[in-house]
CSV table of C-alpha atoms in Angstrom, one decimal:
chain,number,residue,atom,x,y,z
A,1,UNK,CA,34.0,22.7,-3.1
A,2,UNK,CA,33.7,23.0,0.7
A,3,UNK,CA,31.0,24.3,2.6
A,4,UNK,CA,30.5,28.2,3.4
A,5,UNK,CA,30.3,29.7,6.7
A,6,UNK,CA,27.0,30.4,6.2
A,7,UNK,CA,26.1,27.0,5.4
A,8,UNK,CA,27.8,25.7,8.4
A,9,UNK,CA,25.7,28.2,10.5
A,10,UNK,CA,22.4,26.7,8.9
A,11,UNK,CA,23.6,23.1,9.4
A,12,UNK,CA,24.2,23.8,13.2
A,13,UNK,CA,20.8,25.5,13.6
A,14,UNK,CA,18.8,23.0,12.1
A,15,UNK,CA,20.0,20.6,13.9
A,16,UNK,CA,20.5,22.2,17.2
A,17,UNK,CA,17.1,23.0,17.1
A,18,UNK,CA,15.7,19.5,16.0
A,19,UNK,CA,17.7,17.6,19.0
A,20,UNK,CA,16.3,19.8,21.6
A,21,UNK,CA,12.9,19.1,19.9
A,22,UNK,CA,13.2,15.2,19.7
A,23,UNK,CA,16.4,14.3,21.8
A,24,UNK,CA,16.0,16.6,24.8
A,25,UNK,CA,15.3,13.4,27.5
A,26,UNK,CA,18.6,12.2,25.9
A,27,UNK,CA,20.7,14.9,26.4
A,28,UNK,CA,19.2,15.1,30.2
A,29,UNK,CA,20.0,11.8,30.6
A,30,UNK,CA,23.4,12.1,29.5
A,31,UNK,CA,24.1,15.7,31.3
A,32,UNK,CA,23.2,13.4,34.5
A,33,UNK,CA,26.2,10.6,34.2
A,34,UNK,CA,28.9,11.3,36.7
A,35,UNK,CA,31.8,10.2,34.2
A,36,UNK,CA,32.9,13.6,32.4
A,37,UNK,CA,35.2,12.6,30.6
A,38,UNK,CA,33.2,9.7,28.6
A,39,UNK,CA,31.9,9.3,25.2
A,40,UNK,CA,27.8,9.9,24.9
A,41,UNK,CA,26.1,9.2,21.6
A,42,UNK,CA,23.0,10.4,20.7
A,43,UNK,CA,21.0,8.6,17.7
A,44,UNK,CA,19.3,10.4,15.0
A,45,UNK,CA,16.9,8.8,12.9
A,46,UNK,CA,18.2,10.6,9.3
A,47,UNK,CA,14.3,10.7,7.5
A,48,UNK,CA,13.4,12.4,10.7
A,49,UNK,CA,16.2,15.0,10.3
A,50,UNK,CA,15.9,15.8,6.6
A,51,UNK,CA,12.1,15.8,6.9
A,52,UNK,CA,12.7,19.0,8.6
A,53,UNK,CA,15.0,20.5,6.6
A,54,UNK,CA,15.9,19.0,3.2
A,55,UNK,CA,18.7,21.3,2.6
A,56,UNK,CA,20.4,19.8,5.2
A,57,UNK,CA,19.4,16.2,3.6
A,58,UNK,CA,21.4,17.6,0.4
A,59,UNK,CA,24.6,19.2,2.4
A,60,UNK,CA,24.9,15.8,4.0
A,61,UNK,CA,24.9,13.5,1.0
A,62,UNK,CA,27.5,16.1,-0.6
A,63,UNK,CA,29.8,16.7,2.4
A,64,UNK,CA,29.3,13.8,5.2
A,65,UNK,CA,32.5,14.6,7.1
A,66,UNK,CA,32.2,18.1,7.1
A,67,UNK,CA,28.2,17.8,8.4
A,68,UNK,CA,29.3,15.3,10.9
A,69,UNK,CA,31.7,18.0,12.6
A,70,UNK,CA,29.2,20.7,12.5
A,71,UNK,CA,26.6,17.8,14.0
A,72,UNK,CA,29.1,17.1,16.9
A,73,UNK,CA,29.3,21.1,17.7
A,74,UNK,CA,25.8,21.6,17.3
A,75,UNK,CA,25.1,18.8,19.7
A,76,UNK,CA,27.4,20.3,22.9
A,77,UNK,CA,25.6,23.7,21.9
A,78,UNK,CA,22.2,22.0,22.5
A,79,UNK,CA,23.6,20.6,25.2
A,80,UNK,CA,24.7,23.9,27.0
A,81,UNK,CA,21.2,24.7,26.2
A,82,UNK,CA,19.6,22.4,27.8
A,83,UNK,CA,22.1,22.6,31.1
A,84,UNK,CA,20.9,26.2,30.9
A,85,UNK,CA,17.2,25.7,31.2
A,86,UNK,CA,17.6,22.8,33.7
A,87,UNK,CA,20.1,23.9,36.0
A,88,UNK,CA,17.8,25.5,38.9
A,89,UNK,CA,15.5,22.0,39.2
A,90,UNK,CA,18.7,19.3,38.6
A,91,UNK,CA,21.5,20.4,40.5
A,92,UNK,CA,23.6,17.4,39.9
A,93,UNK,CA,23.7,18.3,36.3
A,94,UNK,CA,27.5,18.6,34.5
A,95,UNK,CA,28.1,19.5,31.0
A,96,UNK,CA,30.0,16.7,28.9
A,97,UNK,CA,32.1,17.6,25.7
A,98,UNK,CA,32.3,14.0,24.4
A,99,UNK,CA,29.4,14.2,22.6
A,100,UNK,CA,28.6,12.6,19.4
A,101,UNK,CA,25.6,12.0,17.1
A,102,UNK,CA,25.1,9.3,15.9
A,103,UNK,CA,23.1,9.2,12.4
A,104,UNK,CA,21.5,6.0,11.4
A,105,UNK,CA,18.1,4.9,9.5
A,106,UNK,CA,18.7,5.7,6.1
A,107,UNK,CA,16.5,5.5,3.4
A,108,UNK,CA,16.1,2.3,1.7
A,109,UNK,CA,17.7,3.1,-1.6
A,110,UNK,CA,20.4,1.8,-4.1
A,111,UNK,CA,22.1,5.3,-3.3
A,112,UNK,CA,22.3,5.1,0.3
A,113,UNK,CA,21.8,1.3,1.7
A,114,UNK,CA,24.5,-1.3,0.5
A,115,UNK,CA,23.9,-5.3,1.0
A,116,UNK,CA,27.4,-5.9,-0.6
A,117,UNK,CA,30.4,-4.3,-0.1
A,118,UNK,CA,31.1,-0.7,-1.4
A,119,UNK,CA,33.6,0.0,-4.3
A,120,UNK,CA,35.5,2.5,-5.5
A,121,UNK,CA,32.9,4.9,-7.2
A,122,UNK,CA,31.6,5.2,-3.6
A,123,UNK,CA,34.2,6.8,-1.7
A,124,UNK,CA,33.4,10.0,-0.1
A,125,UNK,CA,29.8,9.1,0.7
A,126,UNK,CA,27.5,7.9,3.4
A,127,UNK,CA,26.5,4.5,3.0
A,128,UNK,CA,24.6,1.8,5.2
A,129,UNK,CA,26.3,-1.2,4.8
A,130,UNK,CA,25.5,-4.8,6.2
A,131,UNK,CA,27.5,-7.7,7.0
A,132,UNK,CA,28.9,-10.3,9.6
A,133,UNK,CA,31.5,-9.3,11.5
A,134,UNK,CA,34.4,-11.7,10.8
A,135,UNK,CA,37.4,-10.6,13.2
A,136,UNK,CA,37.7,-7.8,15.8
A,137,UNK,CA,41.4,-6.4,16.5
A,138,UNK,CA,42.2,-5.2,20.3
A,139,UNK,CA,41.7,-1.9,21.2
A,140,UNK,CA,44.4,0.5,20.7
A,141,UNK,CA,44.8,3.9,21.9
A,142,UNK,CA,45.3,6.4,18.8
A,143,UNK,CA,47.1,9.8,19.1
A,144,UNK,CA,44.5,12.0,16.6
A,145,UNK,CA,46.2,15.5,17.1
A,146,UNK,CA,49.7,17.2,17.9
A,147,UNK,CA,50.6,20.3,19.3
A,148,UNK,CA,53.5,22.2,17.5
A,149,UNK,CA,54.9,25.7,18.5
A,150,UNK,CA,56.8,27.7,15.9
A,151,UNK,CA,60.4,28.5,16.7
A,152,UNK,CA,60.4,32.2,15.6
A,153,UNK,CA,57.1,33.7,16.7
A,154,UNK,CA,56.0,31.3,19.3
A,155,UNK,CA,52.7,30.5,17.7
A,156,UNK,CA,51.0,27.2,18.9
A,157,UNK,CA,49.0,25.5,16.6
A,158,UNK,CA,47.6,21.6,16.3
A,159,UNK,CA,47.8,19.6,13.5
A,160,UNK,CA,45.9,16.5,13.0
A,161,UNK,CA,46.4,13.2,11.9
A,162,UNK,CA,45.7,11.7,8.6
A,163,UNK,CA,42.6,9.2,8.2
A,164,UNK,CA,44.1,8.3,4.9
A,165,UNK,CA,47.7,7.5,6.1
A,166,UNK,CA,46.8,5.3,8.8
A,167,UNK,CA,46.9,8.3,11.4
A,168,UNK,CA,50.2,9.8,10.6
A,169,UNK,CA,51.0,13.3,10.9
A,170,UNK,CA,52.3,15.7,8.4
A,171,UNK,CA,54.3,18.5,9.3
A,172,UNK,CA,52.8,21.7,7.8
A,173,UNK,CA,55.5,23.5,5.6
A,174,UNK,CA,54.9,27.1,6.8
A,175,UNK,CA,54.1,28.7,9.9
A,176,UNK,CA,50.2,28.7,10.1
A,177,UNK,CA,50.1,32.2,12.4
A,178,UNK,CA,47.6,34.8,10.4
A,179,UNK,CA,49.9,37.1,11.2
A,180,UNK,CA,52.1,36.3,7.9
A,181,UNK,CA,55.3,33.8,9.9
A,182,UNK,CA,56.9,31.6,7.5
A,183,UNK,CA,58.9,30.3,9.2
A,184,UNK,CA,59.2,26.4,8.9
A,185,UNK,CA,60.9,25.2,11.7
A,186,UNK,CA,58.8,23.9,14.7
A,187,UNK,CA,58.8,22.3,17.9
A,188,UNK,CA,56.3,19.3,19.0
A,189,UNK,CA,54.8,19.8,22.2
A,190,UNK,CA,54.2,16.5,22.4
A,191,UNK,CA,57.3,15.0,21.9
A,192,UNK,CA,59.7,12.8,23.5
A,193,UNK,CA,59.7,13.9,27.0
A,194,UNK,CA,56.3,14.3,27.4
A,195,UNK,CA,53.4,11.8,26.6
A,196,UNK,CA,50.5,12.1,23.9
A,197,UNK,CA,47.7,14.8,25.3
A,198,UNK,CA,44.8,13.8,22.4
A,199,UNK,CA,44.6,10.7,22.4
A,200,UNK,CA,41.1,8.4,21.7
A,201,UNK,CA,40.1,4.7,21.8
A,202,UNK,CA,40.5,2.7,18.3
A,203,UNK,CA,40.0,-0.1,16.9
A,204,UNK,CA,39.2,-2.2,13.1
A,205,UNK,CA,36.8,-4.7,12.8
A,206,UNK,CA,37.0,-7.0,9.3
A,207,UNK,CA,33.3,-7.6,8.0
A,208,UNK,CA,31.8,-9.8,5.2
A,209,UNK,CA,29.0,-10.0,2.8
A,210,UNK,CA,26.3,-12.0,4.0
A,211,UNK,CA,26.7,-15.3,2.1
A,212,UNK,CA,22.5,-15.9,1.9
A,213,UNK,CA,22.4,-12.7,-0.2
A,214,UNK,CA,25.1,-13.6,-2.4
A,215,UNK,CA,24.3,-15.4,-5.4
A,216,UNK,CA,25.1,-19.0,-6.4
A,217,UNK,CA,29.1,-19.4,-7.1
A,218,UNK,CA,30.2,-15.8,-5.6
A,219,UNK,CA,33.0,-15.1,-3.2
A,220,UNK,CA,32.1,-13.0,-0.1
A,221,UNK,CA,34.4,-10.1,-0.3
A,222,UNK,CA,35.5,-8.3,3.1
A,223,UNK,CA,36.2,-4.9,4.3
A,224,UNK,CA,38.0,-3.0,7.0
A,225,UNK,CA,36.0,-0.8,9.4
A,226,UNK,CA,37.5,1.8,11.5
A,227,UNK,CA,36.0,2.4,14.9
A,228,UNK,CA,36.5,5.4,17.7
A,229,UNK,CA,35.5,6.7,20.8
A,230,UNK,CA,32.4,4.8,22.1
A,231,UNK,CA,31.7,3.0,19.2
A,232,UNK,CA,34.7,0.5,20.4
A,233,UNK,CA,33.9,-3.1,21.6
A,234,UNK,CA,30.4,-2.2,20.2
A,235,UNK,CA,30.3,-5.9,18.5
A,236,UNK,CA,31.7,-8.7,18.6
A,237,UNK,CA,32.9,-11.6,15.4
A,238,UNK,CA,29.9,-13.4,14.5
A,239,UNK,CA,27.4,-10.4,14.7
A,240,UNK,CA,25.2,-9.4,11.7
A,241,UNK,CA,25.4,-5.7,12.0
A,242,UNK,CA,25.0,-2.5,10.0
A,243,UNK,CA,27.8,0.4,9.9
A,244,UNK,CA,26.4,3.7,8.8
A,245,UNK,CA,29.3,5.7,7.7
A,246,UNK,CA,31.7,7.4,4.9
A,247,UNK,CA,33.6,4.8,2.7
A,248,UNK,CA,37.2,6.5,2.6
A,249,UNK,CA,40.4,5.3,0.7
A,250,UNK,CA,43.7,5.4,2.8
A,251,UNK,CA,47.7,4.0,1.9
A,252,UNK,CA,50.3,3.8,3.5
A,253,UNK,CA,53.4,6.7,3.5
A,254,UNK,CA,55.4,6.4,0.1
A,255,UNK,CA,58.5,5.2,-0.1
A,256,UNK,CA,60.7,4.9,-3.6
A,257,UNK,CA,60.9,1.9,-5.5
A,258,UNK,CA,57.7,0.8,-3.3
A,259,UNK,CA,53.8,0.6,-5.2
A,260,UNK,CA,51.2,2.7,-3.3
A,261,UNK,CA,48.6,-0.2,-2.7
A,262,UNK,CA,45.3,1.8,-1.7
A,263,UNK,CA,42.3,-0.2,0.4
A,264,UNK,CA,39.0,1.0,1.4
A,265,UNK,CA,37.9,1.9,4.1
A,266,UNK,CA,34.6,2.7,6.2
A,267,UNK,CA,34.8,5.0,9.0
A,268,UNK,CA,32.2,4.0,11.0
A,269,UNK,CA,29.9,6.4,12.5
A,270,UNK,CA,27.2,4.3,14.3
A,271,UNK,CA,27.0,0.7,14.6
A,272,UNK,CA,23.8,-1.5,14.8
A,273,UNK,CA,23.7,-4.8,16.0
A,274,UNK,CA,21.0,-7.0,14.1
A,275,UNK,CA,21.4,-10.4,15.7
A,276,UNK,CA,20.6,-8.8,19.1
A,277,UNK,CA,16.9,-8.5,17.6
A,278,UNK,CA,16.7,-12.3,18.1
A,279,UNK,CA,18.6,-12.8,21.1
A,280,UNK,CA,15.8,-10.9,23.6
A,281,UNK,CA,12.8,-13.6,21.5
A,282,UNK,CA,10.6,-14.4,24.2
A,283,UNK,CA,8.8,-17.7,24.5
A,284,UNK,CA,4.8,-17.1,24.6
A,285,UNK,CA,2.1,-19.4,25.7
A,286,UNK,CA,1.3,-20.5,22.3
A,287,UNK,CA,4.9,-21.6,21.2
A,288,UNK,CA,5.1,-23.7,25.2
A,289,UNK,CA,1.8,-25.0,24.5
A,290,UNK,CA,2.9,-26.2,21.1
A,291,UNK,CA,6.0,-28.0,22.4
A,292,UNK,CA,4.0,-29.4,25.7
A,293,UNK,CA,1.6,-30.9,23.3
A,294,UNK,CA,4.4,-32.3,21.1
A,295,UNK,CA,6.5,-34.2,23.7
A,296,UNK,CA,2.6,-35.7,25.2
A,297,UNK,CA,1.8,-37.0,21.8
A,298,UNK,CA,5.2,-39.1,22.0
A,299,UNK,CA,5.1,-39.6,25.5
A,300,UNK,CA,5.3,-43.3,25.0
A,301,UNK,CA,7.8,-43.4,22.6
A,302,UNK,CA,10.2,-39.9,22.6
A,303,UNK,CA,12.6,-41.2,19.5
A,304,UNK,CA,9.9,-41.4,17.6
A,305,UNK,CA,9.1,-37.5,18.4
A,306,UNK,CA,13.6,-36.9,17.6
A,307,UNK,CA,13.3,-39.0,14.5
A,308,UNK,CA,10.2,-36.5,13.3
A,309,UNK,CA,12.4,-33.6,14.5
A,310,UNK,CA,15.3,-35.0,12.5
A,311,UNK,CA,12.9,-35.6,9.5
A,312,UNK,CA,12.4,-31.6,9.1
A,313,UNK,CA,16.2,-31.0,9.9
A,314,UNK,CA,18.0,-29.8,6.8
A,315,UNK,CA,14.7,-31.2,4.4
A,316,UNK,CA,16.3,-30.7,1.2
A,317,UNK,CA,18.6,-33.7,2.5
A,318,UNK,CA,16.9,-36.7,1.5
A,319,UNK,CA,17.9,-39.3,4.4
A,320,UNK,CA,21.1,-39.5,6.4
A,321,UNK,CA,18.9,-39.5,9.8
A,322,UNK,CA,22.5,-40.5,12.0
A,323,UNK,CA,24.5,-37.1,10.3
A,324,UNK,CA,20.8,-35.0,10.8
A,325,UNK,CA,21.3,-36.6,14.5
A,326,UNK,CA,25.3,-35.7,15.2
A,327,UNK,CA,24.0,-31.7,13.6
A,328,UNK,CA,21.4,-31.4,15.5
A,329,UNK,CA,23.1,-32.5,18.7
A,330,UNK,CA,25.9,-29.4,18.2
A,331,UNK,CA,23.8,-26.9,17.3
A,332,UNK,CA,21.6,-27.7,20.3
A,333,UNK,CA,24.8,-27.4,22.6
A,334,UNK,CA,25.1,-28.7,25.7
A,335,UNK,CA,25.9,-27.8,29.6
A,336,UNK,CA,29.5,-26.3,30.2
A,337,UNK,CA,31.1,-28.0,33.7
A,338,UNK,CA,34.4,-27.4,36.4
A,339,UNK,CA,35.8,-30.0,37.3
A,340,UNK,CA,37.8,-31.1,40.2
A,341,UNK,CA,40.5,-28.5,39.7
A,342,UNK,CA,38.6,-25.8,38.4
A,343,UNK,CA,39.1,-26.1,35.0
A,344,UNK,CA,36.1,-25.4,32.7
A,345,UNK,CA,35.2,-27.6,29.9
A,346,UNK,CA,32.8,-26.7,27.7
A,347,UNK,CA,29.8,-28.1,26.9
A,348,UNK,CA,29.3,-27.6,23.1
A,349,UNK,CA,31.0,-30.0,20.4
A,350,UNK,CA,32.5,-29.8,17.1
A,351,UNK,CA,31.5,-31.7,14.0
A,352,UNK,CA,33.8,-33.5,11.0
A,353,UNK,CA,31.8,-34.7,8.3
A,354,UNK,CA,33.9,-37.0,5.3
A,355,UNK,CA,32.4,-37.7,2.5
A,356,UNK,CA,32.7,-37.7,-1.5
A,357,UNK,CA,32.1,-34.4,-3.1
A,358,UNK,CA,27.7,-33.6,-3.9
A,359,UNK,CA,26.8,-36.0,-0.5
A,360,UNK,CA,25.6,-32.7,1.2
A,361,UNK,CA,28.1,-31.5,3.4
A,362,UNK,CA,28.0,-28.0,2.6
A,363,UNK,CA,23.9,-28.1,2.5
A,364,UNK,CA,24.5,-28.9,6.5
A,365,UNK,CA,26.8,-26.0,6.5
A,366,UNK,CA,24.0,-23.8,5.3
A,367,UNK,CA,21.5,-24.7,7.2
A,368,UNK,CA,23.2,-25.1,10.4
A,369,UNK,CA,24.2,-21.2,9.3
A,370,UNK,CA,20.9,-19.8,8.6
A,371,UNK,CA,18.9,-21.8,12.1
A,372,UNK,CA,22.0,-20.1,14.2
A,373,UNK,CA,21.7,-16.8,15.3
A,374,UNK,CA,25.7,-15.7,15.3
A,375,UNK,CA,27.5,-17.7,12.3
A,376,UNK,CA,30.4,-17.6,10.1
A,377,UNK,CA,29.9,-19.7,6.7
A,378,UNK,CA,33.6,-19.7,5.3
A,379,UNK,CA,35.5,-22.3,2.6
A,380,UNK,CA,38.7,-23.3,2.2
A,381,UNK,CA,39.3,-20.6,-0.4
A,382,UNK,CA,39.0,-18.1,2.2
A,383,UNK,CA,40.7,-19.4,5.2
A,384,UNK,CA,44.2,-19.3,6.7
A,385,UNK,CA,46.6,-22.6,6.9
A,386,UNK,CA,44.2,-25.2,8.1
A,387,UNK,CA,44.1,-28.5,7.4
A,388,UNK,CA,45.0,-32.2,8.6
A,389,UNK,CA,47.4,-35.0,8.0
A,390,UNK,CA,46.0,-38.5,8.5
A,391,UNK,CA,48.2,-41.1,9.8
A,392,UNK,CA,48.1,-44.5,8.8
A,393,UNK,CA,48.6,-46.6,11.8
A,394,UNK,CA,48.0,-50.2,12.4
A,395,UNK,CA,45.2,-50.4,14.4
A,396,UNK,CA,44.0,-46.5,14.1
A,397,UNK,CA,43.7,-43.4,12.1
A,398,UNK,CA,43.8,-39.9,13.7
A,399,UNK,CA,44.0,-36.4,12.2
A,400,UNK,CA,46.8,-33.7,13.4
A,401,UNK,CA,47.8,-30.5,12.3
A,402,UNK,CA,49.8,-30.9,8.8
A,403,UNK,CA,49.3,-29.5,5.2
A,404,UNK,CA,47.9,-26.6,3.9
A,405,UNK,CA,44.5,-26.3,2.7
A,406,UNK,CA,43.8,-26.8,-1.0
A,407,UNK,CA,40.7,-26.1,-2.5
A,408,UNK,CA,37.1,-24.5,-1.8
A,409,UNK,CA,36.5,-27.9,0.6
A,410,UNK,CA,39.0,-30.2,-0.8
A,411,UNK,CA,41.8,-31.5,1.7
A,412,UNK,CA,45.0,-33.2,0.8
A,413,UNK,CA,46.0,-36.0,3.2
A,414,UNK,CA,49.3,-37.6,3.3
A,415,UNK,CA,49.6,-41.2,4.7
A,416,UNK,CA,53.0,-41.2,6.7
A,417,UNK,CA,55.2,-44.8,6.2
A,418,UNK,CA,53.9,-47.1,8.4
A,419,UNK,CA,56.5,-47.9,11.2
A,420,UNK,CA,56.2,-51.5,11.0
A,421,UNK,CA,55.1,-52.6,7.8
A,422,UNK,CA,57.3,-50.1,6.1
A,423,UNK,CA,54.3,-49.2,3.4
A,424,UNK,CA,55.4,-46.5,1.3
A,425,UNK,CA,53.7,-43.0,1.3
A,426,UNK,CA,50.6,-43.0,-0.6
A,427,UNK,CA,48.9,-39.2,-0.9
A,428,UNK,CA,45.0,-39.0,-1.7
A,429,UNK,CA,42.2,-36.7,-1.7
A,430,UNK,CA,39.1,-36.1,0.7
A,431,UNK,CA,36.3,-34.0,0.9
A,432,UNK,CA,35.5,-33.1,4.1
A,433,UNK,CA,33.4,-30.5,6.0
A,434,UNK,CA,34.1,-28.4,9.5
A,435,UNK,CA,31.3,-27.4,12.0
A,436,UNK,CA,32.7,-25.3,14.6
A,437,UNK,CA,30.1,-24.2,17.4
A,438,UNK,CA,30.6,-21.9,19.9
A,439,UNK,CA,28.1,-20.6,22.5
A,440,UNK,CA,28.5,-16.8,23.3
A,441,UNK,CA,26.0,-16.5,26.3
């Protein structure tokens, strides 16, 4: 079932109408921007929308990439509308065809908002879905649409590429001239001698359930997001955001012999940053009071104002005031320098905790996870080759790069001979722990 012409006229009314209404100081805004050729978005608020029609509410939780199209027509039609009425009082007005909008705030509801990530029985619909971002990829540019030109009536028509095979075109098999050619032989404009003419910015993002709303003993699964136009370089790994946008399915071309391996897919439609809530926090009088007052009461004797400080760090830790000390001391961070030559060094340090298995390494992890605005919590069952081999030297151990890692924060070490006592290899177990912090302005 697709949607009717007359359908697709009510869509693009509705919501022509309603951003005029609510988004006409946006549109303005944008008509004003020198750059023509640039992606705008404009943000709709989605209770707003379907509180003014709810027939629209219905076409879009049916058909999402269909409505989306008819949104980003209506939008330049608004748009044209609005030039129109403002053209006499702003001169320096210009009509922009990148437009896109941009639909997030959901309603709150099993059906629509996801906290984990979406599975199979979700595909084709609009979701909300939350998570840390775990990996970015670079920007690519991405060739959306082709050209073609039939050899025996000389009809020009475009074909697009595929979402669900990774972009790639597919040749229609007849001539697609009303006109009744069917012919099937046809000519790419956009071949070999000449470069691609539709072409957008692209990239994937890899995102991960967020591990405090998981429960005790579960894996936090991942999932591939695409990205276009302006939505690219929108966020950044480390981020707690949430993509509204269709969950889609998409393989790669068949070959014989070969399985089709399907993965999903969400094809983002508008992105929102939730860290960036806490990075604009400002200090009030209250809170500087509070601190003032604290550092004057231990005037006189400041470690005993760190060692209460220490005492409320990570309190379901019973003791171990020095490893509270060395976790508080990286998550604080400290002042990146340039040296002599130029070179920067950076102020922040990393943190190696050893120690048998249930001393509360990973309840550090956690904690130093949930205090720090943009964090990563990952184990060794989810990571890439990374480990260390310990050296068993005379006067000295040291860690290098070596074996593989084993289990969820086990570590196999290897002692190597020792060069002058000729000791043979002896392999044992450790448990260790890995805070990494990094400082992202």
């Amino acid at each position: 079932m697709v949607l009717g012409a007359d359908q697709v006229n009510l869509i693009g009314q509705v919501f022509e109408s309603y951003v005029l209404e609510h988004h006409r100081d946006d549109i303005l805004g944008i008509l004003r921007e020198a750059d023509d050729e640039a992606h705008y978005p404009v943000v709709v608020d989605a209770l707003t929308l379907f509180e003014t029609n709810m027939e629209i509410g219905e076409y879009f939780n049916a058909f999402p990439s269909e409505v989306l199209t008819v949104f980003d027509s209506a939008l330049r039609r608004a748009a044209l509308a609005a030039l129109q009425d403002a053209a006499a009082g702003s001169p320096h007005l210009s009509l922009k065809q990148n437009l896109h909008a941009r639909v997030s705030g959901l309603p709150v509801c099993p059906e629509l908002t996801r906290e984990h990530i979406p599975k199979a029985r979700d595909v084709g619909h609009f979701l909300s879905v939350t998570g840390t971002v775990i990996r970015t990829s670079l920007v690519k540019v991405l060739e959306f649409e082709r050209s073609y030109i039939c050899n025996k009536c000389k009809h020009v028509f475009a074909v697009k590429a595929d979402f669900e095979q990774y972009y790639a075109f597919c040749r229609p098999s007849a001539c697609l001239n009303e006109e009744g050619c069917n012919s099937s032989k046809f000519t790419c404009l956009s071949g070999a001698t000449s470069s691609p003419a539709c072409c957008r910015d692209y990239q994937e993002i890899k995102i991960q359930e967020q591990v405090q709303r998981l429960s005790v003993g579960s894996i936090p699964r991942c999932m591939v997001v695409a990205l276009e136009d302006d939505l690219v370089d929108s966020c950044k790994s480390g981020d707690d955001i949430t993509v509204y946008g269709v969950v889609m399915q998409r393989w790669k071309p068949f070959h014989e012999g070969a399985r089709c391996d399907l993965e999903l897919v969400l094809k983002a439609n508008y992105v929102k940053v939730n860290n960036e809530q806490l990075s604009g926090v400002v200090i009030d009088e209250e809170v500087r009071k509070e601190f003032e007052d604290f550092w004057e009461k231990h005037r006189d004797d400041p470690l005993a104002g760190r060692n209460e400080i220490l005492a409320s760090l990570c309190p379901q830790v019973f003791g171990l005031y020095l490893v509270k000390l060395a976790v508080a001391m990286v998550l604080a961070g400290g002042v990146q320098r340039t040296d002599a030559t130029g070179t920067r060094i950076r102020g922040e340090s990393h943190l190696l905790l050893v120690g048998d298995p249930g001393t509360g390494k990973s309840q550090f992890l956690k904690y130093a996870v949930k205090i720090t605005p943009r964090s990563v919590l990952t184990a060794g069952i989810g990571s890439t080759s990374a480990a260390a081999e310990l050296e068993h030297d005379v006067e000295h151990v040291l860690l290098r790069a070596g074996n593989l890692l084993k289990n969820k924060f086990d570590f196999p070490f290897k002692s190597l001979t020792n060069r002058l006592g000729g000791k043979p290899k002896r392999t044992f177990w450790l448990n260790i722990t890995f805070l990494f912090c990094v400082r992202t302005g």
